[in-house]
Amino acid sequence: MPPTPALMSGATDRTLVIPALNRDGDCLSDLVLPMFGSIAGAESILLAFDEDYRTTCAMAEAPHGTAPALQGKDVANPLAMILACGGVMHYAAERHGAPAERASRAIYDAALETVASGVKTHDLGGGAGTTEFTTAVVERIRTKIDVGSSRGSAV
């Protein structure tokens, strides 16, 4: 039986991973993510493993599905898709090493720092549109990559 939302909402510094079938994962994300602000605030990572439990395939997605009613209105929250990109880069690091891991960290940090700085979409209580939010994240990623490059650790 999966943990209840009350148990999952406790403050902790540990990442919570709940292995689930696709349908069950959909239900969990629909129930739990709004407790933390928005269903658009987390990525979903699907992994395939070999017999030694090494990742053989990684797929990342936004767990919330599509929103055709928002198309072309510049109001959708792109955070989950941006985090999904960071997730794929994290697993790419298993094959490609440090550059992919640094790219993953830059994406995650830039996305979360953007929200923390107050650039948020409407569902998170801000006024930024999809384009403004995405542009702010990309600018932060570029800065992180440029700083890494200048220190000799290019992403």
PDB file of C-alpha atoms in Angstrom:
ATOM      1  CA  MET A   1       0.000   0.000   0.000  1.00  0.00           C
ATOM      2  CA  PRO A   2       1.519   3.389  -0.964  1.00  0.00           C
ATOM      3  CA  PRO A   3       2.092   6.002   1.744  1.00  0.00           C
ATOM      4  CA  THR A   4      -0.774   8.396   2.388  1.00  0.00           C
ATOM      5  CA  PRO A   5      -0.433  12.087   1.454  1.00  0.00           C
ATOM      6  CA  ALA A   6      -0.242  12.941   5.176  1.00  0.00           C
ATOM      7  CA  LEU A   7       2.887  10.786   5.542  1.00  0.00           C
ATOM      8  CA  MET A   8       4.463  12.182   2.382  1.00  0.00           C
ATOM      9  CA  SER A   9       3.997  15.820   3.381  1.00  0.00           C
ATOM     10  CA  GLY A  10       6.433  15.691   6.326  1.00  0.00           C
ATOM     11  CA  ALA A  11       9.542  17.838   6.023  1.00  0.00           C
ATOM     12  CA  THR A  12      12.613  15.805   5.194  1.00  0.00           C
ATOM     13  CA  ASP A  13      15.919  16.197   3.430  1.00  0.00           C
ATOM     14  CA  ARG A  14      15.584  12.790   1.763  1.00  0.00           C
ATOM     15  CA  THR A  15      14.172  12.223  -1.691  1.00  0.00           C
ATOM     16  CA  LEU A  16      10.999  10.193  -1.712  1.00  0.00           C
ATOM     17  CA  VAL A  17      10.881   7.536  -4.420  1.00  0.00           C
ATOM     18  CA  ILE A  18       7.728   5.493  -4.839  1.00  0.00           C
ATOM     19  CA  PRO A  19       8.056   2.745  -7.443  1.00  0.00           C
ATOM     20  CA  ALA A  20       4.627   2.427  -9.037  1.00  0.00           C
ATOM     21  CA  LEU A  21       2.841   1.136 -12.078  1.00  0.00           C
ATOM     22  CA  ASN A  22       2.007   3.861 -14.587  1.00  0.00           C
ATOM     23  CA  ARG A  23      -1.651   4.162 -13.545  1.00  0.00           C
ATOM     24  CA  ASP A  24      -0.756   4.256  -9.854  1.00  0.00           C
ATOM     25  CA  GLY A  25       1.948   6.845 -10.494  1.00  0.00           C
ATOM     26  CA  ASP A  26      -0.592   9.002 -12.330  1.00  0.00           C
ATOM     27  CA  CYS A  27      -2.936   8.810  -9.341  1.00  0.00           C
ATOM     28  CA  LEU A  28      -0.157   9.627  -6.870  1.00  0.00           C
ATOM     29  CA  SER A  29       1.026  12.649  -8.834  1.00  0.00           C
ATOM     30  CA  ASP A  30      -2.522  13.936  -9.249  1.00  0.00           C
ATOM     31  CA  LEU A  31      -3.163  13.624  -5.506  1.00  0.00           C
ATOM     32  CA  VAL A  32       0.170  14.620  -3.998  1.00  0.00           C
ATOM     33  CA  LEU A  33       1.734  17.299  -6.221  1.00  0.00           C
ATOM     34  CA  PRO A  34      -1.053  19.876  -5.694  1.00  0.00           C
ATOM     35  CA  MET A  35      -0.251  19.705  -1.964  1.00  0.00           C
ATOM     36  CA  PHE A  36       3.084  21.327  -2.823  1.00  0.00           C
ATOM     37  CA  GLY A  37       1.739  24.041  -5.129  1.00  0.00           C
ATOM     38  CA  SER A  38       1.150  22.594  -8.554  1.00  0.00           C
ATOM     39  CA  ILE A  39       1.059  19.349 -10.480  1.00  0.00           C
ATOM     40  CA  ALA A  40       3.592  21.016 -12.791  1.00  0.00           C
ATOM     41  CA  GLY A  41       6.270  20.998 -10.096  1.00  0.00           C
ATOM     42  CA  ALA A  42       7.888  17.601 -10.569  1.00  0.00           C
ATOM     43  CA  GLU A  43       9.212  15.334 -13.274  1.00  0.00           C
ATOM     44  CA  SER A  44       8.454  11.675 -13.774  1.00  0.00           C
ATOM     45  CA  ILE A  45      11.346   9.361 -14.602  1.00  0.00           C
ATOM     46  CA  LEU A  46      10.764   5.893 -16.062  1.00  0.00           C
ATOM     47  CA  LEU A  47      13.722   3.514 -15.962  1.00  0.00           C
ATOM     48  CA  ALA A  48      14.493   0.107 -17.472  1.00  0.00           C
ATOM     49  CA  PHE A  49      17.196  -2.030 -15.890  1.00  0.00           C
ATOM     50  CA  ASP A  50      19.377  -4.929 -16.967  1.00  0.00           C
ATOM     51  CA  GLU A  51      19.888  -8.068 -14.860  1.00  0.00           C
ATOM     52  CA  ASP A  52      22.510  -6.222 -12.776  1.00  0.00           C
ATOM     53  CA  TYR A  53      20.110  -3.306 -12.120  1.00  0.00           C
ATOM     54  CA  ARG A  54      22.044  -0.899 -14.310  1.00  0.00           C
ATOM     55  CA  THR A  55      19.885   1.606 -16.157  1.00  0.00           C
ATOM     56  CA  THR A  56      19.469   0.558 -19.787  1.00  0.00           C
ATOM     57  CA  CYS A  57      16.882   3.142 -20.741  1.00  0.00           C
ATOM     58  CA  ALA A  58      15.628   6.345 -19.123  1.00  0.00           C
ATOM     59  CA  MET A  59      12.581   8.311 -20.172  1.00  0.00           C
ATOM     60  CA  ALA A  60      11.438  11.492 -18.480  1.00  0.00           C
ATOM     61  CA  GLU A  61       8.154  13.298 -18.787  1.00  0.00           C
ATOM     62  CA  ALA A  62       5.913  15.807 -17.122  1.00  0.00           C
ATOM     63  CA  PRO A  63       3.507  13.706 -15.046  1.00  0.00           C
ATOM     64  CA  HIS A  64       0.536  15.932 -15.731  1.00  0.00           C
ATOM     65  CA  GLY A  65      -0.178  15.119 -19.377  1.00  0.00           C
ATOM     66  CA  THR A  66      -1.276  17.586 -21.998  1.00  0.00           C
ATOM     67  CA  ALA A  67      -3.363  20.725 -21.611  1.00  0.00           C
ATOM     68  CA  PRO A  68      -4.755  21.552 -25.054  1.00  0.00           C
ATOM     69  CA  ALA A  69      -6.936  24.334 -23.630  1.00  0.00           C
ATOM     70  CA  LEU A  70      -3.753  26.237 -22.699  1.00  0.00           C
ATOM     71  CA  GLN A  71      -2.099  25.935 -26.118  1.00  0.00           C
ATOM     72  CA  GLY A  72      -0.942  29.271 -27.512  1.00  0.00           C
ATOM     73  CA  LYS A  73      -1.972  31.254 -24.404  1.00  0.00           C
ATOM     74  CA  ASP A  74       1.498  31.495 -22.778  1.00  0.00           C
ATOM     75  CA  VAL A  75       0.091  30.443 -19.388  1.00  0.00           C
ATOM     76  CA  ALA A  76       1.268  26.822 -18.969  1.00  0.00           C
ATOM     77  CA  ASN A  77       3.859  26.030 -16.326  1.00  0.00           C
ATOM     78  CA  PRO A  78       6.888  24.443 -18.091  1.00  0.00           C
ATOM     79  CA  LEU A  79       8.679  23.503 -14.854  1.00  0.00           C
ATOM     80  CA  ALA A  80       7.945  19.759 -15.022  1.00  0.00           C
ATOM     81  CA  MET A  81       9.250  19.481 -18.586  1.00  0.00           C
ATOM     82  CA  ILE A  82      12.384  21.459 -17.682  1.00  0.00           C
ATOM     83  CA  LEU A  83      12.986  19.186 -14.681  1.00  0.00           C
ATOM     84  CA  ALA A  84      12.420  16.172 -16.946  1.00  0.00           C
ATOM     85  CA  CYS A  85      15.291  17.417 -19.125  1.00  0.00           C
ATOM     86  CA  GLY A  86      17.481  17.560 -16.024  1.00  0.00           C
ATOM     87  CA  GLY A  87      16.393  14.031 -15.157  1.00  0.00           C
ATOM     88  CA  VAL A  88      17.379  12.636 -18.537  1.00  0.00           C
ATOM     89  CA  MET A  89      20.757  14.353 -18.306  1.00  0.00           C
ATOM     90  CA  HIS A  90      21.263  12.806 -14.867  1.00  0.00           C
ATOM     91  CA  TYR A  91      20.873   9.317 -16.315  1.00  0.00           C
ATOM     92  CA  ALA A  92      22.961  10.237 -19.353  1.00  0.00           C
ATOM     93  CA  ALA A  93      25.772  10.852 -16.894  1.00  0.00           C
ATOM     94  CA  GLU A  94      25.969   7.102 -16.276  1.00  0.00           C
ATOM     95  CA  ARG A  95      27.278   6.747 -19.843  1.00  0.00           C
ATOM     96  CA  HIS A  96      28.782  10.158 -20.550  1.00  0.00           C
ATOM     97  CA  GLY A  97      30.185  11.154 -17.179  1.00  0.00           C
ATOM     98  CA  ALA A  98      30.732  14.498 -15.556  1.00  0.00           C
ATOM     99  CA  PRO A  99      29.632  16.847 -18.388  1.00  0.00           C
ATOM    100  CA  ALA A 100      26.126  15.349 -18.417  1.00  0.00           C
ATOM    101  CA  GLU A 101      25.968  15.403 -14.615  1.00  0.00           C
ATOM    102  CA  ARG A 102      26.991  19.088 -14.566  1.00  0.00           C
ATOM    103  CA  ALA A 103      24.339  19.846 -17.190  1.00  0.00           C
ATOM    104  CA  SER A 104      21.739  18.022 -15.100  1.00  0.00           C
ATOM    105  CA  ARG A 105      22.699  19.976 -11.987  1.00  0.00           C
ATOM    106  CA  ALA A 106      22.643  23.275 -13.919  1.00  0.00           C
ATOM    107  CA  ILE A 107      19.112  22.558 -15.188  1.00  0.00           C
ATOM    108  CA  TYR A 108      17.749  21.550 -11.772  1.00  0.00           C
ATOM    109  CA  ASP A 109      19.419  24.427  -9.936  1.00  0.00           C
ATOM    110  CA  ALA A 110      18.406  27.019 -12.523  1.00  0.00           C
ATOM    111  CA  ALA A 111      14.773  25.912 -12.506  1.00  0.00           C
ATOM    112  CA  LEU A 112      14.456  25.913  -8.730  1.00  0.00           C
ATOM    113  CA  GLU A 113      16.407  29.161  -8.323  1.00  0.00           C
ATOM    114  CA  THR A 114      14.100  30.831 -10.843  1.00  0.00           C
ATOM    115  CA  VAL A 115      11.045  29.922  -8.761  1.00  0.00           C
ATOM    116  CA  ALA A 116      12.829  30.951  -5.543  1.00  0.00           C
ATOM    117  CA  SER A 117      13.705  34.323  -7.088  1.00  0.00           C
ATOM    118  CA  GLY A 118      10.003  35.062  -7.574  1.00  0.00           C
ATOM    119  CA  VAL A 119       9.693  34.331 -11.288  1.00  0.00           C
ATOM    120  CA  LYS A 120       6.715  31.982 -11.101  1.00  0.00           C
ATOM    121  CA  THR A 121       3.804  31.043 -13.294  1.00  0.00           C
ATOM    122  CA  HIS A 122       0.218  31.739 -12.259  1.00  0.00           C
ATOM    123  CA  ASP A 123      -0.381  28.294 -10.744  1.00  0.00           C
ATOM    124  CA  LEU A 124       2.469  28.981  -8.297  1.00  0.00           C
ATOM    125  CA  GLY A 125       1.159  32.419  -7.359  1.00  0.00           C
ATOM    126  CA  GLY A 126       3.282  34.418  -9.791  1.00  0.00           C
ATOM    127  CA  GLY A 127       2.628  36.437 -12.890  1.00  0.00           C
ATOM    128  CA  ALA A 128       5.122  34.989 -15.378  1.00  0.00           C
ATOM    129  CA  GLY A 129       3.960  33.346 -18.567  1.00  0.00           C
ATOM    130  CA  THR A 130       5.435  30.224 -20.089  1.00  0.00           C
ATOM    131  CA  THR A 131       7.906  32.165 -22.238  1.00  0.00           C
ATOM    132  CA  GLU A 132       9.085  34.496 -19.460  1.00  0.00           C
ATOM    133  CA  PHE A 133       9.632  31.614 -17.051  1.00  0.00           C
ATOM    134  CA  THR A 134      11.449  29.456 -19.603  1.00  0.00           C
ATOM    135  CA  THR A 135      13.658  32.366 -20.681  1.00  0.00           C
ATOM    136  CA  ALA A 136      14.602  33.064 -17.054  1.00  0.00           C
ATOM    137  CA  VAL A 137      15.558  29.408 -16.522  1.00  0.00           C
ATOM    138  CA  VAL A 138      17.603  29.264 -19.744  1.00  0.00           C
ATOM    139  CA  GLU A 139      19.470  32.450 -18.764  1.00  0.00           C
ATOM    140  CA  ARG A 140      20.381  30.920 -15.401  1.00  0.00           C
ATOM    141  CA  ILE A 141      21.527  27.696 -17.095  1.00  0.00           C
ATOM    142  CA  ARG A 142      23.732  29.726 -19.458  1.00  0.00           C
ATOM    143  CA  THR A 143      25.267  31.566 -16.513  1.00  0.00           C
ATOM    144  CA  LYS A 144      26.013  28.304 -14.732  1.00  0.00           C
ATOM    145  CA  ILE A 145      27.558  26.820 -17.866  1.00  0.00           C
ATOM    146  CA  ASP A 146      29.621  29.969 -18.504  1.00  0.00           C
ATOM    147  CA  VAL A 147      30.880  29.992 -14.901  1.00  0.00           C
ATOM    148  CA  GLY A 148      31.726  26.281 -15.144  1.00  0.00           C
ATOM    149  CA  SER A 149      33.553  26.870 -18.427  1.00  0.00           C
ATOM    150  CA  SER A 150      35.588  29.716 -16.981  1.00  0.00           C
ATOM    151  CA  ARG A 151      36.674  27.436 -14.116  1.00  0.00           C
ATOM    152  CA  GLY A 152      37.772  24.730 -16.525  1.00  0.00           C
ATOM    153  CA  SER A 153      34.782  22.439 -16.014  1.00  0.00           C
ATOM    154  CA  ALA A 154      32.780  23.048 -19.159  1.00  0.00           C
ATOM    155  CA  VAL A 155      29.362  21.440 -19.322  1.00  0.00           C
TER     156      VAL A 155
END
